[in-house]
Amino acid sequence: MRFLNTIGVFACALTSVASAASSWTFDDATLSVAAKGAEAVKHKLSPNAPIAVPIVLPAGASLKFLLTAQEGKSAKRPHQAFLTLHQESTGLQESFAFSVKDNGKAKLDISQKDIPHQLVHSATPLLATITLASFGSSTPLHSSVFHLTIQPDATSSTANPQPERYSAKPEIHHIFKSDPKSPPTVISLFFTLAIVGTLPVLLGVWLALGGNISHAGKAFGTAPVAHGLFLGSVFGLEGVFFLYYSAWKLGPTLSAAAVLGVVAYVSGSKALTEVQERRLNGER
């Protein structure tokens, strides 16, 4: 029994040691330098030995990385996976994240336009490192894999572009449209007279259809408030339209029209009720 317990403890210890000794690495890693109109040049990457000769990135070409991330011997997706380009003389660096699947397959594409201006025009080769890390006790990987020499585009400027500065900008002068103008007076008078000229015609048609002006006194006597407010609101709306045409803005016009509209609706209902009662009594 003691022997079995000893074996169990020893097995657990070996498992713990193996778990603690596991580390992140990568396998099946290739680097392709792809340029337009030329066959891609492929290089094999190793986490233990960097490529001896610097990789040359011509103008217009791009770097394409493929690798499989591993935790110990198992392919797995790390929490962090990126490639970093270092300018060793100044300490400047830029990192590029890999796109990693759950099975550990990772890829990354980098073109010259993705690399900062200072690194593109570096006088010395850039050091490229790959970092793989995640949660847990596994040892992260930070491996130097190659040096990169960039051949910048001959047409591009070697001057360092000025970065965007967030500060006060020059004053902006807006040019707005001029205020709308009223039409010529002659046209306004013509349409005004045309509208006023229809009033006698409207009154004549109303009388021809049986309108009875003699009932006005009785109507105002029975419901003076309703008829008075209704007629007043109608003339008030006409006045609002005239003021809008001559001087008012849209805001005051809508406010006044809304108030007069409510008054016309309520008083008009009462006035029509009084008219209906007279008609039911046979008075027309």
PDB file of N, CA, C and O in Angstrom, residues 26-69:
ATOM      1  N   PHE A  26       7.085  27.835 -31.313  1.00  0.00           N
ATOM      2  CA  PHE A  26       6.340  27.752 -32.572  1.00  0.00           C
ATOM      3  C   PHE A  26       7.024  26.748 -33.485  1.00  0.00           C
ATOM      4  O   PHE A  26       8.215  26.416 -33.328  1.00  0.00           O
ATOM      5  N   ASP A  27       6.271  26.271 -34.451  1.00  0.00           N
ATOM      6  CA  ASP A  27       6.763  25.269 -35.390  1.00  0.00           C
ATOM      7  C   ASP A  27       6.186  25.577 -36.764  1.00  0.00           C
ATOM      8  O   ASP A  27       5.215  26.338 -36.897  1.00  0.00           O
ATOM      9  N   ASP A  28       6.769  24.962 -37.782  1.00  0.00           N
ATOM     10  CA  ASP A  28       6.316  25.129 -39.175  1.00  0.00           C
ATOM     11  C   ASP A  28       6.226  26.611 -39.543  1.00  0.00           C
ATOM     12  O   ASP A  28       5.250  27.060 -40.162  1.00  0.00           O
ATOM     13  N   ALA A  29       7.237  27.373 -39.155  1.00  0.00           N
ATOM     14  CA  ALA A  29       7.217  28.817 -39.395  1.00  0.00           C
ATOM     15  C   ALA A  29       7.958  29.139 -40.689  1.00  0.00           C
ATOM     16  O   ALA A  29       9.092  28.690 -40.897  1.00  0.00           O
ATOM     17  N   THR A  30       7.309  29.915 -41.539  1.00  0.00           N
ATOM     18  CA  THR A  30       7.925  30.357 -42.791  1.00  0.00           C
ATOM     19  C   THR A  30       7.707  31.854 -42.960  1.00  0.00           C
ATOM     20  O   THR A  30       6.688  32.403 -42.544  1.00  0.00           O
ATOM     21  N   LEU A  31       8.684  32.470 -43.592  1.00  0.00           N
ATOM     22  CA  LEU A  31       8.621  33.885 -43.939  1.00  0.00           C
ATOM     23  C   LEU A  31       8.762  34.001 -45.444  1.00  0.00           C
ATOM     24  O   LEU A  31       9.729  33.491 -46.019  1.00  0.00           O
ATOM     25  N   SER A  32       7.790  34.676 -46.086  1.00  0.00           N
ATOM     26  CA  SER A  32       7.827  34.870 -47.533  1.00  0.00           C
ATOM     27  C   SER A  32       7.946  36.358 -47.822  1.00  0.00           C
ATOM     28  O   SER A  32       7.206  37.170 -47.251  1.00  0.00           O
ATOM     29  N   VAL A  33       8.879  36.693 -48.699  1.00  0.00           N
ATOM     30  CA  VAL A  33       9.027  38.067 -49.173  1.00  0.00           C
ATOM     31  C   VAL A  33       8.398  38.116 -50.556  1.00  0.00           C
ATOM     32  O   VAL A  33       8.954  37.581 -51.523  1.00  0.00           O
ATOM     33  N   ALA A  34       7.226  38.721 -50.641  1.00  0.00           N
ATOM     34  CA  ALA A  34       6.448  38.721 -51.880  1.00  0.00           C
ATOM     35  C   ALA A  34       6.476  40.102 -52.501  1.00  0.00           C
ATOM     36  O   ALA A  34       6.197  41.102 -51.839  1.00  0.00           O
ATOM     37  N   ALA A  35       6.834  40.152 -53.782  1.00  0.00           N
ATOM     38  CA  ALA A  35       6.839  41.402 -54.542  1.00  0.00           C
ATOM     39  C   ALA A  35       6.018  41.204 -55.805  1.00  0.00           C
ATOM     40  O   ALA A  35       5.879  40.086 -56.315  1.00  0.00           O
ATOM     41  N   LYS A  36       5.457  42.295 -56.317  1.00  0.00           N
ATOM     42  CA  LYS A  36       4.645  42.220 -57.522  1.00  0.00           C
ATOM     43  C   LYS A  36       5.511  41.823 -58.718  1.00  0.00           C
ATOM     44  O   LYS A  36       6.593  42.368 -58.931  1.00  0.00           O
ATOM     45  N   GLY A  37       4.997  40.862 -59.482  1.00  0.00           N
ATOM     46  CA  GLY A  37       5.698  40.439 -60.684  1.00  0.00           C
ATOM     47  C   GLY A  37       6.899  39.562 -60.428  1.00  0.00           C
ATOM     48  O   GLY A  37       7.683  39.317 -61.352  1.00  0.00           O
ATOM     49  N   ALA A  38       7.088  39.083 -59.203  1.00  0.00           N
ATOM     50  CA  ALA A  38       8.238  38.236 -58.885  1.00  0.00           C
ATOM     51  C   ALA A  38       7.780  37.091 -57.991  1.00  0.00           C
ATOM     52  O   ALA A  38       6.787  37.198 -57.266  1.00  0.00           O
ATOM     53  N   GLU A  39       8.516  35.999 -58.050  1.00  0.00           N
ATOM     54  CA  GLU A  39       8.185  34.842 -57.222  1.00  0.00           C
ATOM     55  C   GLU A  39       8.594  35.103 -55.777  1.00  0.00           C
ATOM     56  O   GLU A  39       9.648  35.685 -55.503  1.00  0.00           O
ATOM     57  N   ALA A  40       7.751  34.688 -54.851  1.00  0.00           N
ATOM     58  CA  ALA A  40       8.020  34.920 -53.438  1.00  0.00           C
ATOM     59  C   ALA A  40       9.238  34.126 -52.980  1.00  0.00           C
ATOM     60  O   ALA A  40       9.419  32.960 -53.349  1.00  0.00           O
ATOM     61  N   VAL A  41      10.074  34.771 -52.176  1.00  0.00           N
ATOM     62  CA  VAL A  41      11.257  34.129 -51.599  1.00  0.00           C
ATOM     63  C   VAL A  41      10.899  33.681 -50.187  1.00  0.00           C
ATOM     64  O   VAL A  41      10.508  34.497 -49.349  1.00  0.00           O
ATOM     65  N   LYS A  42      11.035  32.381 -49.910  1.00  0.00           N
ATOM     66  CA  LYS A  42      10.626  31.826 -48.630  1.00  0.00           C
ATOM     67  C   LYS A  42      11.846  31.524 -47.761  1.00  0.00           C
ATOM     68  O   LYS A  42      12.894  31.111 -48.252  1.00  0.00           O
ATOM     69  N   HIS A  43      11.670  31.722 -46.456  1.00  0.00           N
ATOM     70  CA  HIS A  43      12.710  31.444 -45.474  1.00  0.00           C
ATOM     71  C   HIS A  43      12.079  30.655 -44.330  1.00  0.00           C
ATOM     72  O   HIS A  43      10.941  30.906 -43.937  1.00  0.00           O
ATOM     73  N   LYS A  44      12.835  29.725 -43.791  1.00  0.00           N
ATOM     74  CA  LYS A  44      12.390  28.934 -42.652  1.00  0.00           C
ATOM     75  C   LYS A  44      12.794  29.643 -41.368  1.00  0.00           C
ATOM     76  O   LYS A  44      13.943  30.073 -41.213  1.00  0.00           O
ATOM     77  N   LEU A  45      11.851  29.774 -40.440  1.00  0.00           N
ATOM     78  CA  LEU A  45      12.130  30.435 -39.168  1.00  0.00           C
ATOM     79  C   LEU A  45      12.239  29.403 -38.055  1.00  0.00           C
ATOM     80  O   LEU A  45      11.497  28.415 -38.034  1.00  0.00           O
ATOM     81  N   SER A  46      13.135  29.681 -37.115  1.00  0.00           N
ATOM     82  CA  SER A  46      13.337  28.793 -35.971  1.00  0.00           C
ATOM     83  C   SER A  46      13.316  29.620 -34.693  1.00  0.00           C
ATOM     84  O   SER A  46      13.877  30.725 -34.657  1.00  0.00           O
ATOM     85  N   PRO A  47      12.707  29.099 -33.620  1.00  0.00           N
ATOM     86  CA  PRO A  47      12.696  29.854 -32.360  1.00  0.00           C
ATOM     87  C   PRO A  47      14.043  29.834 -31.642  1.00  0.00           C
ATOM     88  O   PRO A  47      14.252  30.595 -30.696  1.00  0.00           O
ATOM     89  N   ASN A  48      14.951  28.978 -32.094  1.00  0.00           N
ATOM     90  CA  ASN A  48      16.226  28.828 -31.393  1.00  0.00           C
ATOM     91  C   ASN A  48      17.398  29.461 -32.123  1.00  0.00           C
ATOM     92  O   ASN A  48      18.384  29.844 -31.480  1.00  0.00           O
ATOM     93  N   ALA A  49      17.315  29.570 -33.441  1.00  0.00           N
ATOM     94  CA  ALA A  49      18.449  30.089 -34.209  1.00  0.00           C
ATOM     95  C   ALA A  49      17.947  31.104 -35.221  1.00  0.00           C
ATOM     96  O   ALA A  49      17.182  30.747 -36.130  1.00  0.00           O
ATOM     97  N   PRO A  50      18.326  32.373 -35.090  1.00  0.00           N
ATOM     98  CA  PRO A  50      17.893  33.369 -36.070  1.00  0.00           C
ATOM     99  C   PRO A  50      18.584  33.160 -37.411  1.00  0.00           C
ATOM    100  O   PRO A  50      19.648  32.532 -37.501  1.00  0.00           O
ATOM    101  N   ILE A  51      17.965  33.683 -38.458  1.00  0.00           N
ATOM    102  CA  ILE A  51      18.551  33.603 -39.794  1.00  0.00           C
ATOM    103  C   ILE A  51      19.824  34.446 -39.811  1.00  0.00           C
ATOM    104  O   ILE A  51      19.843  35.591 -39.350  1.00  0.00           O
ATOM    105  N   ALA A  52      20.889  33.870 -40.344  1.00  0.00           N
ATOM    106  CA  ALA A  52      22.197  34.530 -40.276  1.00  0.00           C
ATOM    107  C   ALA A  52      22.267  35.763 -41.170  1.00  0.00           C
ATOM    108  O   ALA A  52      22.841  36.788 -40.788  1.00  0.00           O
ATOM    109  N   VAL A  53      21.680  35.680 -42.362  1.00  0.00           N
ATOM    110  CA  VAL A  53      21.769  36.783 -43.325  1.00  0.00           C
ATOM    111  C   VAL A  53      20.530  37.663 -43.188  1.00  0.00           C
ATOM    112  O   VAL A  53      19.406  37.149 -43.096  1.00  0.00           O
ATOM    113  N   PRO A  54      20.685  38.994 -43.152  1.00  0.00           N
ATOM    114  CA  PRO A  54      19.505  39.869 -43.050  1.00  0.00           C
ATOM    115  C   PRO A  54      18.542  39.667 -44.222  1.00  0.00           C
ATOM    116  O   PRO A  54      18.956  39.481 -45.372  1.00  0.00           O
ATOM    117  N   ILE A  55      17.263  39.703 -43.913  1.00  0.00           N
ATOM    118  CA  ILE A  55      16.214  39.614 -44.931  1.00  0.00           C
ATOM    119  C   ILE A  55      16.049  40.996 -45.569  1.00  0.00           C
ATOM    120  O   ILE A  55      15.983  42.009 -44.870  1.00  0.00           O
ATOM    121  N   VAL A  56      15.973  41.026 -46.895  1.00  0.00           N
ATOM    122  CA  VAL A  56      15.831  42.285 -47.625  1.00  0.00           C
ATOM    123  C   VAL A  56      14.370  42.444 -48.043  1.00  0.00           C
ATOM    124  O   VAL A  56      13.790  41.529 -48.650  1.00  0.00           O
ATOM    125  N   LEU A  57      13.798  43.595 -47.705  1.00  0.00           N
ATOM    126  CA  LEU A  57      12.420  43.920 -48.096  1.00  0.00           C
ATOM    127  C   LEU A  57      12.474  45.013 -49.154  1.00  0.00           C
ATOM    128  O   LEU A  57      12.649  46.195 -48.838  1.00  0.00           O
ATOM    129  N   PRO A  58      12.322  44.660 -50.441  1.00  0.00           N
ATOM    130  CA  PRO A  58      12.375  45.682 -51.495  1.00  0.00           C
ATOM    131  C   PRO A  58      11.164  46.609 -51.430  1.00  0.00           C
ATOM    132  O   PRO A  58      10.161  46.333 -50.764  1.00  0.00           O
ATOM    133  N   ALA A  59      11.270  47.724 -52.149  1.00  0.00           N
ATOM    134  CA  ALA A  59      10.154  48.668 -52.224  1.00  0.00           C
ATOM    135  C   ALA A  59       8.970  48.002 -52.914  1.00  0.00           C
ATOM    136  O   ALA A  59       9.121  47.338 -53.941  1.00  0.00           O
ATOM    137  N   GLY A  60       7.803  48.148 -52.349  1.00  0.00           N
ATOM    138  CA  GLY A  60       6.594  47.559 -52.912  1.00  0.00           C
ATOM    139  C   GLY A  60       6.366  46.115 -52.530  1.00  0.00           C
ATOM    140  O   GLY A  60       5.328  45.545 -52.881  1.00  0.00           O
ATOM    141  N   ALA A  61       7.302  45.491 -51.812  1.00  0.00           N
ATOM    142  CA  ALA A  61       7.139  44.102 -51.396  1.00  0.00           C
ATOM    143  C   ALA A  61       6.502  44.039 -50.009  1.00  0.00           C
ATOM    144  O   ALA A  61       6.350  45.054 -49.322  1.00  0.00           O
ATOM    145  N   SER A  62       6.143  42.826 -49.596  1.00  0.00           N
ATOM    146  CA  SER A  62       5.517  42.632 -48.290  1.00  0.00           C
ATOM    147  C   SER A  62       6.047  41.360 -47.655  1.00  0.00           C
ATOM    148  O   SER A  62       6.548  40.457 -48.346  1.00  0.00           O
ATOM    149  N   LEU A  63       5.933  41.302 -46.332  1.00  0.00           N
ATOM    150  CA  LEU A  63       6.343  40.130 -45.565  1.00  0.00           C
ATOM    151  C   LEU A  63       5.104  39.334 -45.177  1.00  0.00           C
ATOM    152  O   LEU A  63       4.128  39.899 -44.685  1.00  0.00           O
ATOM    153  N   LYS A  64       5.164  38.015 -45.382  1.00  0.00           N
ATOM    154  CA  LYS A  64       4.048  37.138 -45.040  1.00  0.00           C
ATOM    155  C   LYS A  64       4.576  36.039 -44.123  1.00  0.00           C
ATOM    156  O   LYS A  64       5.473  35.288 -44.500  1.00  0.00           O
ATOM    157  N   PHE A  65       3.997  35.956 -42.917  1.00  0.00           N
ATOM    158  CA  PHE A  65       4.426  34.984 -41.919  1.00  0.00           C
ATOM    159  C   PHE A  65       3.349  33.918 -41.747  1.00  0.00           C
ATOM    160  O   PHE A  65       2.151  34.220 -41.711  1.00  0.00           O
ATOM    161  N   LEU A  66       3.797  32.674 -41.601  1.00  0.00           N
ATOM    162  CA  LEU A  66       2.926  31.551 -41.257  1.00  0.00           C
ATOM    163  C   LEU A  66       3.640  30.726 -40.199  1.00  0.00           C
ATOM    164  O   LEU A  66       4.823  30.390 -40.356  1.00  0.00           O
ATOM    165  N   LEU A  67       2.937  30.389 -39.118  1.00  0.00           N
ATOM    166  CA  LEU A  67       3.535  29.558 -38.078  1.00  0.00           C
ATOM    167  C   LEU A  67       2.433  28.887 -37.265  1.00  0.00           C
ATOM    168  O   LEU A  67       1.254  29.256 -37.358  1.00  0.00           O
ATOM    169  N   THR A  68       2.843  27.904 -36.466  1.00  0.00           N
ATOM    170  CA  THR A  68       1.931  27.210 -35.558  1.00  0.00           C
ATOM    171  C   THR A  68       2.428  27.409 -34.135  1.00  0.00           C
ATOM    172  O   THR A  68       3.542  26.982 -33.795  1.00  0.00           O
ATOM    173  N   ALA A  69       1.632  28.074 -33.312  1.00  0.00           N
ATOM    174  CA  ALA A  69       2.009  28.315 -31.915  1.00  0.00           C
ATOM    175  C   ALA A  69       1.782  27.045 -31.106  1.00  0.00           C
ATOM    176  O   ALA A  69       0.776  26.344 -31.287  1.00  0.00           O
TER     177      ALA A  69
END
